Amino acid sequence: MKYQNILTEISDQIAIIKINRPDQLNALNKETIEELNHAFISSCENKIVRVIILIGSGEKAFIAGADIKEFANFSIEEGIRLSSEGHEKLFNMVEKLPIPVIAAINGFALGGGLELAMSTHIRVASENAKLGLPEVSLGVIPGYGGTQRLAQLIGKGKALELILTAGLISAEEAFQLKLVNHVVPQEELMNKCLSIANKITRNSPVALQAAITAVNAQYQEGKDGMSTEIEEFGKCFGTNDFKEGTSAFLEKRPAKFVRI
Ligand code: COA
């Protein structure tokens, strides 16, 4: 697929996906969502890739939300489809990816932008970032998982305050609320993400996938977190990664894991 709205590159087992609509503050239109869906899936299919970093182009925005110009005249049915397709094609898909995704929040992360960051597994923000779910100021509510994931990450009370006030918070406030894991100066953002990614690339791909599945389970309807953990833990014992990881430890050498 030839991309019009995103850029991708792979180096040292790390895929970088960059949303490239800086003049529209990287707003997520339908085409960009399709391209991101394709880029995430094909990065995962590439067995060299162990971690994905998602960032916006320019220094102003990670993603300033869903593309308001595109949905301004939508009907109820179109609104439902926009939300459900977005959940399926991007937001839920990213959350459940078998390889970790790091959001490098390099500026505004608003509406769908914050929702996408919250679907990733680790969030790092630059000091200039502003985060929020301002949808109610537009007469709508967060529709890409924001009402659920924000409450999961920062608790129901603070989530409701942020959503109901449509307020924007600074990177530092987001850090205090545990909405982002780290805050760094903008020029250090990519290095910080790469340093986290490099630590992850040393670990067992099979175990990384199992850990994501187990942690996610608590938040999925019909799943039991502890039962999922027991099942995923047990499955690890039948893998080459487990043989390699334990042998390497006993032989006092670094483990060499291969993604299969
Ligand atoms: N959808 C579509 N276009 C958007 C957008 C969005 N979510 N966010 C920004 N843009 C566009 C603007 O329309 C403008 O395009 P134009 O030059 O063609 O008019 C361009 O990006 C630059 O934005 P602008 O508003 O001029 O920048 P600013 O620095 O004055 O303000 C923001 C930045 C982020 C505060 C402001 O753009 C904003 O509030 N955006 C919408 C945020 C939002 O409500 N997101 C949730 C959507 S559900």
PDB file of N, CA and C in Angstrom, residues 217 219-224:
ATOM      1  N   ALA A 217      -6.398  -8.352  29.636  1.00  0.00           N
ATOM      2  CA  ALA A 217      -7.564  -9.202  29.924  1.00  0.00           C
ATOM      3  C   ALA A 217      -8.486  -8.592  30.967  1.00  0.00           C
ATOM      4  N   TYR A 219      -9.374  -5.731  31.391  1.00  0.00           N
ATOM      5  CA  TYR A 219     -10.217  -4.648  30.877  1.00  0.00           C
ATOM      6  C   TYR A 219     -11.147  -5.106  29.757  1.00  0.00           C
ATOM      7  N   GLN A 220     -11.141  -6.420  29.472  1.00  0.00           N
ATOM      8  CA  GLN A 220     -11.986  -6.901  28.389  1.00  0.00           C
ATOM      9  C   GLN A 220     -13.190  -7.646  28.929  1.00  0.00           C
ATOM     10  N   GLU A 221     -14.348  -7.315  28.342  1.00  0.00           N
ATOM     11  CA  GLU A 221     -15.577  -7.953  28.781  1.00  0.00           C
ATOM     12  C   GLU A 221     -15.499  -9.459  28.577  1.00  0.00           C
ATOM     13  N   GLY A 222     -15.956 -10.196  29.565  1.00  0.00           N
ATOM     14  CA  GLY A 222     -15.999 -11.656  29.415  1.00  0.00           C
ATOM     15  C   GLY A 222     -14.661 -12.334  29.667  1.00  0.00           C
ATOM     16  N   LYS A 223     -13.628 -11.550  29.998  1.00  0.00           N
ATOM     17  CA  LYS A 223     -12.311 -12.163  30.276  1.00  0.00           C
ATOM     18  C   LYS A 223     -12.010 -12.035  31.766  1.00  0.00           C
ATOM     19  N   ASP A 224     -11.288 -12.995  32.273  1.00  0.00           N
ATOM     20  CA  ASP A 224     -10.857 -12.915  33.660  1.00  0.00           C
ATOM     21  C   ASP A 224      -9.334 -12.767  33.660  1.00  0.00           C
TER      22      ASP A 224
END
